[in-house]
Amino acid sequence: MSDAELVLRSTRVITPEGTRAASVAVSAGTITAVLPYEAPVPAGARLEDFGDDVLLPGLVDTHVHVNDPGRTEWEGFWTATRAAAAGGITTLVDMPLNSLPPTTSVDNLRVKQEVAADKAHMDVGFWGGALPDNLKDLRPLHDAGVFGFKAFLSPSGVDEFPHLDQEGLARSLAEITSFGGLLIVHAEDPHHLAAAPQHGGPKYADFLASRPRDAEDTAIAQLIAQAKRLHARVHVLHLSSSDALPLIAEAKRDGVRITVETCPHYLTLTAEEVPDGASEFKCCPPIRESANQDLLWQALADGTIDCVVTDHSPSTADLKTADFATAWGGISGLQLSLPAVWTEARRRGHGLEDVVRWMSARTAALVGLDDRKGAIAAGRDADFAVLAPDETFTVDPAGLQHRNRVTAYAGRTLYGVVKSTWLRGERIVADGAFTAPKGRLLTRTP
C-alpha cells in the first residue's frame, strides 16, 4: 500500500471473506488493498484506528422517496441524505414518485438531477417510472442512466403516478425486457383491495384488514407469470406477506429472474404492538403480525428474500392523522434502518455479516453497482460506516435528520451506534457533525 493516502484500521473489518482484523488502504477515494492489521502505514499516509468498533461497507439503500422537487416540505435531498449518512448509508436510489415532476421522462429526470446535484451528502441514483402512457419514454430513460423502472399494480396514492393494469404491465415489461432493463413492482392487486372491508377510523386492526395478504399474493403470482413468459427481470418491492414466500421460492427454483426486498419495519415492528390512532406505523403494504414476521426472517436467512431497504416515505406531520384510512402511508427510517435491523438480527442469532449482505452487498448488486459499492475490497469505492455494535441508544425524534421528525421507532432502545460515515475516503459525518455535501449523481453502467 505504498501509494495509500489513508489507512483505516480496526480489529473487526467486514470483508467478503468474513470479519477480521485488518488495515484498509485508500487512495483517490478507492480501496487499494485490504491488508493484515499490523501492516506498516506508509510515510505520508494518515491512519484512522477505530479499535474494536466495526468497519463495514457503507450501506446501499435502493428504496428511498426523497420527494424533491415538488413536495420538499415532505422531504428533500439535503435532509434525506443527512439522515441516511447519520445511519451509515452512503448510496441511495431515489424513487420516481412523490416528487413533482415524477421521474417518468428524460426531461423530468434532468430536473431531479439538477435539484440533487448540490444537496446530496452521499451518492444518489434514480429509478424511472413505468406508467400507462409513457411506454415511449422507457428506453430513453434507460439510456439516460436510470437503474430500472418502478410500477404500481394498484393505486399509488398520488394522481400523477397511475398504476398499470395487467395489460399495461405486459406492455411495459415487454418493452423493458427488450433492452435488458429491470422492473421493480409495488405488488398489491387492486381487485382484492377493493373487495376488502374499508371501515376507516383509528383502529389498526381495521386498517390491516383493508390491505389483506391475498392482495400481495395475487399480484406477486401475476408478476411471476408475466416474468416467466417474457424471461423478464423483476423485483418485488417491500414484501410484507409471508404467504407469498412459497410462490417466490418456487419461481426462483424454476429460473424466473425475480428478486425480493423487505423493510426494517416489517422485520422489527408487529401489528400487535401498533396503538390505535398511531399512523406513524401506517405503510402499504402494512406491518403484519408477529408470526408473519418470523417467516420473513426465515426467508431472509434462506435467501428467498434477497435484501432489506427502508422504503423511506415521509410526509408532513399533519398528514399523519389518527384515521388510518386517510393518513399518509409511509414510514421514515433512513437514519435508523441499520440499528433497527441489527437489534432484531442479533436477537435472532444473525451476525453483522448477514446485515451487510442484506443491506449493502445485495442492494448494490440489484442496481449493478457491485463493481463499485457494497464491499470492503480492492477496487471498490472507499465508502464505510463505523459501528459500535454493542452500544445502545433510545430513539429521540428530536435527534433525527429527516425533515419531518415523525417516526414509528420513537422511544425504542436499539443496538448499534454509528460513530462515523465515510464517502470515497472522506468522513462525511462523525458524532453528529456533517461536512458540506460531497455526493455524486450515479447512473447505470451501460
Short mmCIF file of C-alpha atoms in Angstrom, two decimals:
data_model
loop_
_atom_site.label_atom_id
_atom_site.label_comp_id
_atom_site.label_asym_id
_atom_site.label_seq_id
_atom_site.Cartn_x
_atom_site.Cartn_y
_atom_site.Cartn_z
CA MET A 1 0.00 0.00 0.00
CA SER A 2 2.90 2.33 -0.73
CA ASP A 3 0.64 4.80 -2.55
CA ALA A 4 -2.01 4.95 0.18
CA GLU A 5 -3.19 8.35 1.34
CA LEU A 6 -5.33 6.95 4.14
CA VAL A 7 -5.34 3.76 6.20
CA LEU A 8 -8.41 2.68 8.17
CA ARG A 9 -7.71 0.09 10.85
CA SER A 10 -10.00 -1.99 13.03
CA THR A 11 -9.91 -5.29 14.86
CA ARG A 12 -13.24 -6.06 13.13
CA VAL A 13 -13.44 -5.30 9.41
CA ILE A 14 -16.29 -6.94 7.49
CA THR A 15 -14.98 -8.15 4.13
CA PRO A 16 -16.45 -10.54 1.56
CA GLU A 17 -14.25 -13.26 3.08
CA GLY A 18 -15.51 -12.63 6.61
CA THR A 19 -14.75 -10.45 9.60
CA ARG A 20 -11.11 -9.98 10.54
CA ALA A 21 -8.62 -7.53 11.96
CA ALA A 22 -7.33 -5.53 9.01
CA SER A 23 -5.87 -2.33 7.65
CA VAL A 24 -7.71 -0.88 4.67
CA ALA A 25 -5.64 1.27 2.32
CA VAL A 26 -7.33 4.08 0.41
CA SER A 27 -6.07 6.24 -2.43
CA ALA A 28 -8.02 8.77 -4.51
CA GLY A 29 -11.30 7.65 -2.95
CA THR A 30 -10.82 3.96 -3.81
CA ILE A 31 -9.85 0.99 -1.68
CA THR A 32 -6.47 -0.17 -2.94
CA ALA A 33 -5.80 -3.05 -0.54
CA VAL A 34 -7.15 -4.91 2.48
CA LEU A 35 -4.09 -5.95 4.46
CA PRO A 36 -3.21 -7.56 7.78
CA TYR A 37 -3.89 -5.44 10.84
CA GLU A 38 -0.20 -4.99 11.59
CA ALA A 39 0.76 -3.82 8.08
CA PRO A 40 3.00 -0.75 8.30
CA VAL A 41 1.49 2.59 7.44
CA PRO A 42 3.28 4.28 4.51
CA ALA A 43 5.07 7.54 5.09
CA GLY A 44 2.70 10.41 4.49
CA ALA A 45 -0.48 8.34 4.88
CA ARG A 46 -3.00 9.25 7.59
CA LEU A 47 -4.01 6.48 9.98
CA GLU A 48 -7.52 6.21 11.43
CA ASP A 49 -7.64 3.49 14.08
CA PHE A 50 -11.14 2.52 15.19
CA GLY A 51 -10.06 -0.02 17.78
CA ASP A 52 -12.78 -2.61 18.30
CA ASP A 53 -15.52 -0.65 16.53
CA VAL A 54 -16.65 -2.46 13.39
CA LEU A 55 -15.67 -1.15 9.96
CA LEU A 56 -18.32 -2.16 7.46
CA PRO A 57 -19.08 -1.13 3.87
CA GLY A 58 -21.41 1.82 3.55
CA LEU A 59 -24.99 0.69 3.15
CA VAL A 60 -26.77 0.96 -0.21
CA ASP A 61 -30.46 1.82 0.13
CA THR A 62 -32.29 1.28 -3.15
CA HIS A 63 -35.75 2.37 -1.98
CA VAL A 64 -35.99 6.00 -0.85
CA HIS A 65 -38.68 8.60 -1.52
CA VAL A 66 -36.87 11.94 -1.41
CA ASN A 67 -39.88 13.91 -2.79
CA ASP A 68 -37.64 16.67 -4.14
CA PRO A 69 -38.61 18.84 -6.03
CA GLY A 70 -42.32 19.48 -5.69
CA ARG A 71 -43.01 18.14 -2.22
CA THR A 72 -39.92 19.38 -0.45
CA GLU A 73 -41.97 20.22 2.63
CA TRP A 74 -42.21 16.42 2.99
CA GLU A 75 -38.50 15.72 2.44
CA GLY A 76 -35.56 16.86 0.31
CA PHE A 77 -32.13 15.77 -0.85
CA TRP A 78 -30.36 17.83 1.82
CA THR A 79 -32.29 16.36 4.75
CA ALA A 80 -32.77 12.83 3.41
CA THR A 81 -29.10 12.36 2.64
CA ARG A 82 -28.05 13.76 6.02
CA ALA A 83 -30.37 11.27 7.72
CA ALA A 84 -29.01 8.46 5.59
CA ALA A 85 -25.39 9.42 6.28
CA ALA A 86 -26.09 9.55 10.01
CA GLY A 87 -27.32 5.96 9.72
CA GLY A 88 -24.30 4.58 7.85
CA ILE A 89 -25.84 4.73 4.36
CA THR A 90 -23.51 6.01 1.64
CA THR A 91 -25.57 5.36 -1.52
CA LEU A 92 -29.29 5.73 -2.12
CA VAL A 93 -31.53 5.34 -5.15
CA ASP A 94 -34.47 7.72 -5.32
CA MET A 95 -37.95 6.56 -6.21
CA PRO A 96 -39.67 8.21 -9.19
CA LEU A 97 -42.85 9.35 -7.46
CA ASN A 98 -43.91 11.81 -4.76
CA SER A 99 -41.73 14.44 -6.40
CA LEU A 100 -43.18 16.87 -8.92
CA PRO A 101 -42.48 16.14 -11.68
CA PRO A 102 -42.22 12.35 -11.32
CA THR A 103 -39.22 10.69 -12.96
CA THR A 104 -41.15 9.41 -15.98
CA SER A 105 -39.29 11.12 -18.83
CA VAL A 106 -35.74 12.19 -19.54
CA ASP A 107 -36.67 15.85 -19.11
CA ASN A 108 -38.12 15.10 -15.68
CA LEU A 109 -35.02 13.09 -14.75
CA ARG A 110 -32.85 16.10 -15.63
CA VAL A 111 -34.94 18.29 -13.32
CA LYS A 112 -34.43 15.81 -10.48
CA GLN A 113 -30.69 15.55 -11.11
CA GLU A 114 -30.25 19.31 -11.17
CA VAL A 115 -32.02 19.66 -7.83
CA ALA A 116 -29.97 16.88 -6.23
CA ALA A 117 -26.58 17.91 -7.59
CA ASP A 118 -25.53 20.36 -4.88
CA LYS A 119 -27.60 19.00 -1.97
CA ALA A 120 -26.62 15.33 -1.72
CA HIS A 121 -24.38 14.32 1.18
CA MET A 122 -23.89 10.93 -0.45
CA ASP A 123 -24.02 9.25 -3.85
CA VAL A 124 -27.51 9.27 -5.37
CA GLY A 125 -29.04 7.39 -8.28
CA PHE A 126 -32.55 7.36 -9.71
CA TRP A 127 -35.29 4.96 -10.67
CA GLY A 128 -37.57 5.75 -13.59
CA GLY A 129 -41.32 5.18 -13.57
CA ALA A 130 -43.46 2.94 -15.77
CA LEU A 131 -46.92 4.43 -16.33
CA PRO A 132 -49.81 3.51 -18.64
CA ASP A 133 -48.90 6.35 -21.03
CA ASN A 134 -45.08 6.56 -21.04
CA LEU A 135 -44.04 3.45 -22.96
CA LYS A 136 -42.10 5.64 -25.41
CA ASP A 137 -40.07 7.14 -22.56
CA LEU A 138 -38.75 3.89 -21.10
CA ARG A 139 -35.82 3.25 -23.43
CA PRO A 140 -34.67 6.90 -23.39
CA LEU A 141 -34.74 6.86 -19.59
CA HIS A 142 -32.74 3.63 -19.60
CA ASP A 143 -30.21 5.19 -21.96
CA ALA A 144 -30.05 8.25 -19.68
CA GLY A 145 -28.92 6.03 -16.81
CA VAL A 146 -31.86 5.21 -14.54
CA PHE A 147 -31.34 1.95 -12.69
CA GLY A 148 -34.70 0.49 -13.65
CA PHE A 149 -38.41 1.27 -13.59
CA LYS A 150 -41.00 1.28 -10.85
CA ALA A 151 -44.61 0.33 -11.43
CA PHE A 152 -47.64 0.07 -9.18
CA LEU A 153 -50.24 -2.64 -9.73
CA SER A 154 -52.73 -0.76 -7.54
CA PRO A 155 -53.29 2.99 -7.00
CA SER A 156 -50.12 4.71 -5.85
CA GLY A 157 -51.72 7.37 -3.67
CA VAL A 158 -50.73 10.25 -5.96
CA ASP A 159 -52.66 11.13 -9.12
CA GLU A 160 -49.59 11.87 -11.25
CA PHE A 161 -48.36 8.28 -10.97
CA PRO A 162 -51.19 5.96 -12.10
CA HIS A 163 -50.91 2.20 -11.78
CA LEU A 164 -50.59 -0.43 -14.50
CA ASP A 165 -53.34 -2.95 -15.13
CA GLN A 166 -52.30 -6.42 -16.29
CA GLU A 167 -52.32 -5.41 -19.96
CA GLY A 168 -50.22 -2.35 -19.18
CA LEU A 169 -47.85 -4.46 -17.10
CA ALA A 170 -47.37 -6.83 -20.03
CA ARG A 171 -46.63 -3.96 -22.43
CA SER A 172 -44.20 -2.20 -20.12
CA LEU A 173 -42.46 -5.41 -19.11
CA ALA A 174 -42.01 -6.47 -22.75
CA GLU A 175 -40.50 -3.08 -23.62
CA ILE A 176 -38.17 -3.05 -20.61
CA THR A 177 -37.06 -6.62 -21.32
CA SER A 178 -36.25 -5.68 -24.92
CA PHE A 179 -33.36 -3.52 -23.73
CA GLY A 180 -32.35 -5.63 -20.73
CA GLY A 181 -33.90 -3.43 -18.06
CA LEU A 182 -35.31 -4.12 -14.60
CA LEU A 183 -38.92 -3.59 -13.46
CA ILE A 184 -39.49 -3.09 -9.74
CA VAL A 185 -43.07 -3.54 -8.61
CA HIS A 186 -45.39 -2.46 -5.84
CA ALA A 187 -47.36 -5.68 -5.88
CA GLU A 188 -50.87 -5.40 -4.47
CA ASP A 189 -53.88 -6.45 -6.53
CA PRO A 190 -56.48 -3.65 -6.81
CA HIS A 191 -59.43 -6.04 -7.01
CA HIS A 192 -58.57 -7.67 -3.69
CA LEU A 193 -58.05 -4.26 -2.13
CA ALA A 194 -61.43 -3.05 -3.42
CA ALA A 195 -63.14 -6.15 -2.02
CA ALA A 196 -61.57 -5.79 1.43
CA PRO A 197 -63.52 -4.12 4.26
CA GLN A 198 -62.90 -0.36 4.38
CA HIS A 199 -64.03 0.91 7.78
CA GLY A 200 -61.67 3.82 8.31
CA GLY A 201 -61.05 5.26 11.72
CA PRO A 202 -58.29 4.87 14.31
CA LYS A 203 -58.23 1.07 14.81
CA TYR A 204 -55.13 -0.53 13.37
CA ALA A 205 -56.92 -3.88 13.05
CA ASP A 206 -59.37 -2.28 10.63
CA PHE A 207 -56.57 -0.84 8.53
CA LEU A 208 -54.77 -4.18 8.47
CA ALA A 209 -57.94 -5.89 7.24
CA SER A 210 -58.17 -3.34 4.42
CA ARG A 211 -54.79 -4.45 2.98
CA PRO A 212 -55.11 -8.26 3.06
CA ARG A 213 -52.27 -10.66 2.35
CA ASP A 214 -54.07 -12.10 -0.66
CA ALA A 215 -53.75 -8.72 -2.41
CA GLU A 216 -49.98 -9.12 -2.29
CA ASP A 217 -50.05 -12.84 -3.02
CA THR A 218 -52.22 -12.48 -6.14
CA ALA A 219 -50.22 -9.57 -7.54
CA ILE A 220 -46.94 -11.42 -7.00
CA ALA A 221 -48.32 -14.56 -8.67
CA GLN A 222 -49.38 -12.46 -11.67
CA LEU A 223 -45.98 -10.79 -11.82
CA ILE A 224 -44.21 -14.14 -11.71
CA ALA A 225 -46.35 -15.42 -14.57
CA GLN A 226 -45.54 -12.37 -16.72
CA ALA A 227 -41.82 -12.55 -15.88
CA LYS A 228 -41.71 -16.26 -16.71
CA ARG A 229 -43.47 -15.73 -20.04
CA LEU A 230 -41.14 -12.92 -21.12
CA HIS A 231 -37.98 -14.10 -19.33
CA ALA A 232 -38.04 -10.64 -17.78
CA ARG A 233 -36.08 -9.39 -14.80
CA VAL A 234 -38.40 -8.24 -12.00
CA HIS A 235 -38.06 -7.18 -8.38
CA VAL A 236 -40.77 -7.29 -5.71
CA LEU A 237 -40.79 -4.20 -3.53
CA HIS A 238 -41.40 -4.10 0.24
CA LEU A 239 -42.71 -7.65 0.71
CA SER A 240 -44.83 -7.93 3.83
CA SER A 241 -46.94 -11.07 3.24
CA SER A 242 -45.22 -14.28 4.27
CA ASP A 243 -47.92 -16.19 2.37
CA ALA A 244 -46.20 -15.19 -0.89
CA LEU A 245 -42.89 -16.79 0.09
CA PRO A 246 -43.63 -20.28 -1.30
CA LEU A 247 -44.60 -18.73 -4.67
CA ILE A 248 -41.36 -16.77 -4.76
CA ALA A 249 -39.21 -19.71 -3.71
CA GLU A 250 -40.76 -21.90 -6.41
CA ALA A 251 -40.27 -19.20 -9.04
CA LYS A 252 -36.60 -18.90 -8.13
CA ARG A 253 -36.17 -22.67 -8.38
CA ASP A 254 -37.83 -22.56 -11.81
CA GLY A 255 -35.33 -19.98 -13.05
CA VAL A 256 -37.63 -16.95 -13.01
CA ARG A 257 -35.48 -13.82 -12.81
CA ILE A 258 -37.02 -12.44 -9.65
CA THR A 259 -35.55 -10.75 -6.60
CA VAL A 260 -37.34 -9.59 -3.47
CA GLU A 261 -36.85 -6.99 -0.77
CA THR A 262 -38.40 -6.39 2.61
CA CYS A 263 -38.05 -3.47 5.02
CA PRO A 264 -36.88 -2.82 8.57
CA HIS A 265 -40.40 -2.04 9.77
CA TYR A 266 -41.68 -5.44 8.68
CA LEU A 267 -38.75 -7.11 10.44
CA THR A 268 -38.85 -5.16 13.68
CA LEU A 269 -42.43 -3.93 14.28
CA THR A 270 -45.59 -6.03 14.62
CA ALA A 271 -49.29 -5.40 14.22
CA GLU A 272 -49.92 -6.49 17.79
CA GLU A 273 -47.94 -3.52 19.15
CA VAL A 274 -49.38 -0.73 16.97
CA PRO A 275 -51.54 1.58 19.10
CA ASP A 276 -54.86 2.70 17.70
CA GLY A 277 -54.54 6.08 16.03
CA ALA A 278 -50.75 5.80 15.71
CA SER A 279 -50.50 6.37 11.98
CA GLU A 280 -46.72 6.80 12.16
CA PHE A 281 -46.92 2.99 11.81
CA LYS A 282 -49.03 3.15 8.62
CA CYS A 283 -47.47 1.89 5.40
CA CYS A 284 -48.68 -0.04 2.37
CA PRO A 285 -48.47 -2.98 2.39
CA PRO A 286 -48.97 -2.93 6.15
CA ILE A 287 -46.98 -4.12 9.13
CA ARG A 288 -48.37 -7.58 9.85
CA GLU A 289 -48.47 -9.99 12.78
CA SER A 290 -45.58 -11.43 14.77
CA ALA A 291 -45.93 -14.91 13.25
CA ASN A 292 -45.72 -13.38 9.77
CA GLN A 293 -42.55 -11.54 10.81
CA ASP A 294 -40.92 -14.79 11.92
CA LEU A 295 -41.39 -16.21 8.44
CA LEU A 296 -39.90 -13.11 6.81
CA TRP A 297 -36.77 -13.58 8.90
CA GLN A 298 -36.63 -17.23 7.91
CA ALA A 299 -36.89 -16.24 4.24
CA LEU A 300 -34.04 -13.76 4.66
CA ALA A 301 -31.92 -16.49 6.17
CA ASP A 302 -32.58 -18.97 3.36
CA GLY A 303 -32.29 -16.42 0.52
CA THR A 304 -35.91 -16.32 -0.61
CA ILE A 305 -35.82 -12.64 0.33
CA ASP A 306 -32.69 -11.02 -1.10
CA CYS A 307 -32.29 -7.69 0.62
CA VAL A 308 -33.52 -5.10 3.13
CA VAL A 309 -34.22 -1.45 2.25
CA THR A 310 -36.00 1.34 4.05
CA ASP A 311 -38.86 2.44 1.78
CA HIS A 312 -38.33 5.79 3.49
CA SER A 313 -41.58 7.58 2.63
CA PRO A 314 -42.10 10.67 4.78
CA SER A 315 -44.77 13.34 4.81
CA THR A 316 -45.56 16.43 6.81
CA ALA A 317 -46.76 15.67 10.32
CA ASP A 318 -50.27 16.97 9.63
CA LEU A 319 -50.84 14.17 7.09
CA LYS A 320 -50.28 11.55 9.79
CA THR A 321 -53.82 11.84 11.15
CA ALA A 322 -55.36 9.43 13.65
CA ASP A 323 -57.60 7.98 10.93
CA PHE A 324 -55.70 5.13 9.30
CA ALA A 325 -57.84 5.35 6.17
CA THR A 326 -56.89 8.94 5.37
CA ALA A 327 -53.42 9.25 6.95
CA TRP A 328 -50.42 9.28 4.61
CA GLY A 329 -48.94 5.80 4.34
CA GLY A 330 -45.20 5.76 4.79
CA ILE A 331 -42.53 5.14 7.42
CA SER A 332 -39.43 7.28 7.80
CA GLY A 333 -36.47 5.02 8.52
CA LEU A 334 -33.27 6.20 6.84
CA GLN A 335 -31.31 7.12 9.96
CA LEU A 336 -32.47 4.13 11.99
CA SER A 337 -32.51 1.25 9.50
CA LEU A 338 -29.12 -0.20 10.42
CA PRO A 339 -29.58 -0.20 14.20
CA ALA A 340 -33.21 -1.36 13.91
CA VAL A 341 -32.32 -4.35 11.75
CA TRP A 342 -29.18 -5.12 13.74
CA THR A 343 -31.09 -5.07 17.04
CA GLU A 344 -33.53 -7.72 15.84
CA ALA A 345 -30.94 -9.66 13.85
CA ARG A 346 -28.67 -10.14 16.86
CA ARG A 347 -31.65 -11.24 18.96
CA ARG A 348 -32.41 -13.90 16.37
CA GLY A 349 -28.83 -15.15 16.14
CA HIS A 350 -27.68 -13.38 12.98
CA GLY A 351 -24.38 -11.54 12.68
CA LEU A 352 -23.34 -8.24 11.21
CA GLU A 353 -22.03 -10.09 8.16
CA ASP A 354 -25.64 -11.08 7.43
CA VAL A 355 -26.83 -7.48 7.83
CA VAL A 356 -24.10 -6.25 5.46
CA ARG A 357 -25.11 -8.87 2.90
CA TRP A 358 -28.78 -7.83 3.06
CA MET A 359 -28.30 -4.06 3.23
CA SER A 360 -25.13 -3.42 1.22
CA ALA A 361 -23.81 -6.25 -0.95
CA ARG A 362 -27.13 -7.43 -2.39
CA THR A 363 -28.63 -3.97 -2.79
CA ALA A 364 -25.51 -2.87 -4.68
CA ALA A 365 -25.86 -5.95 -6.89
CA LEU A 366 -29.56 -5.23 -7.50
CA VAL A 367 -28.72 -1.96 -9.24
CA GLY A 368 -25.48 -3.10 -10.85
CA LEU A 369 -23.20 -1.12 -8.56
CA ASP A 370 -21.43 -4.15 -7.11
CA ASP A 371 -18.26 -3.30 -9.01
CA ARG A 372 -18.06 -0.04 -7.00
CA LYS A 373 -20.18 -0.38 -3.87
CA GLY A 374 -21.27 -2.91 -1.29
CA ALA A 375 -17.99 -4.43 -0.07
CA ILE A 376 -14.67 -3.64 1.53
CA ALA A 377 -12.44 -4.93 -1.25
CA ALA A 378 -9.76 -3.57 -3.52
CA GLY A 379 -11.19 -1.53 -6.37
CA ARG A 380 -14.40 -0.55 -4.60
CA ASP A 381 -15.27 2.97 -3.52
CA ALA A 382 -13.93 3.77 -0.06
CA ASP A 383 -17.42 4.02 1.46
CA PHE A 384 -17.61 2.93 5.10
CA ALA A 385 -19.65 3.03 8.26
CA VAL A 386 -18.01 2.71 11.66
CA LEU A 387 -20.37 0.97 14.08
CA ALA A 388 -20.24 0.32 17.81
CA PRO A 389 -22.49 -2.76 17.66
CA ASP A 390 -22.87 -3.32 21.41
CA GLU A 391 -23.71 0.26 22.36
CA THR A 392 -27.37 1.20 22.70
CA PHE A 393 -29.39 4.38 22.34
CA THR A 394 -33.02 5.34 22.77
CA VAL A 395 -34.67 6.90 19.73
CA ASP A 396 -35.49 10.56 20.30
CA PRO A 397 -37.25 12.13 17.30
CA ALA A 398 -35.50 15.43 18.04
CA GLY A 399 -32.20 13.80 17.08
CA LEU A 400 -33.33 12.72 13.63
CA GLN A 401 -32.13 14.45 10.48
CA HIS A 402 -35.03 13.85 8.10
CA ARG A 403 -37.24 16.88 7.58
CA ASN A 404 -40.37 15.78 9.44
CA ARG A 405 -39.32 14.02 12.60
CA VAL A 406 -42.16 11.55 12.79
CA THR A 407 -41.00 8.01 13.49
CA ALA A 408 -42.50 4.65 14.38
CA TYR A 409 -39.32 3.93 16.37
CA ALA A 410 -39.71 6.72 18.94
CA GLY A 411 -38.76 5.57 22.41
CA ARG A 412 -37.28 2.25 21.29
CA THR A 413 -33.86 1.23 22.57
CA LEU A 414 -31.68 0.00 19.73
CA TYR A 415 -28.27 -1.61 19.47
CA GLY A 416 -25.66 -0.18 17.12
CA VAL A 417 -24.34 3.38 17.28
CA VAL A 418 -22.95 4.74 14.01
CA LYS A 419 -19.80 6.59 15.02
CA SER A 420 -18.86 7.91 11.59
CA THR A 421 -19.65 7.51 7.90
CA TRP A 422 -17.15 7.81 5.05
CA LEU A 423 -17.73 8.52 1.36
CA ARG A 424 -14.89 7.78 -1.05
CA GLY A 425 -12.34 8.12 1.74
CA GLU A 426 -13.73 11.31 3.28
CA ARG A 427 -15.51 11.38 6.61
CA ILE A 428 -18.90 12.94 5.91
CA VAL A 429 -20.42 12.63 9.39
CA ALA A 430 -18.94 11.93 12.81
CA ASP A 431 -20.70 12.23 16.17
CA GLY A 432 -23.49 14.28 14.62
CA ALA A 433 -21.26 16.75 12.76
CA PHE A 434 -21.62 16.88 8.96
CA THR A 435 -19.37 18.09 6.19
CA ALA A 436 -20.66 20.04 3.21
CA PRO A 437 -22.43 17.85 0.60
CA LYS A 438 -19.95 15.60 -1.23
CA GLY A 439 -22.26 13.22 -3.05
CA ARG A 440 -22.19 12.38 -6.74
CA LEU A 441 -25.02 11.59 -9.11
CA LEU A 442 -24.87 7.96 -10.18
CA THR A 443 -26.11 6.42 -13.41
CA ARG A 444 -26.48 2.84 -14.51
CA THR A 445 -23.35 1.39 -16.04
CA PRO A 446 -24.02 0.70 -19.75
#
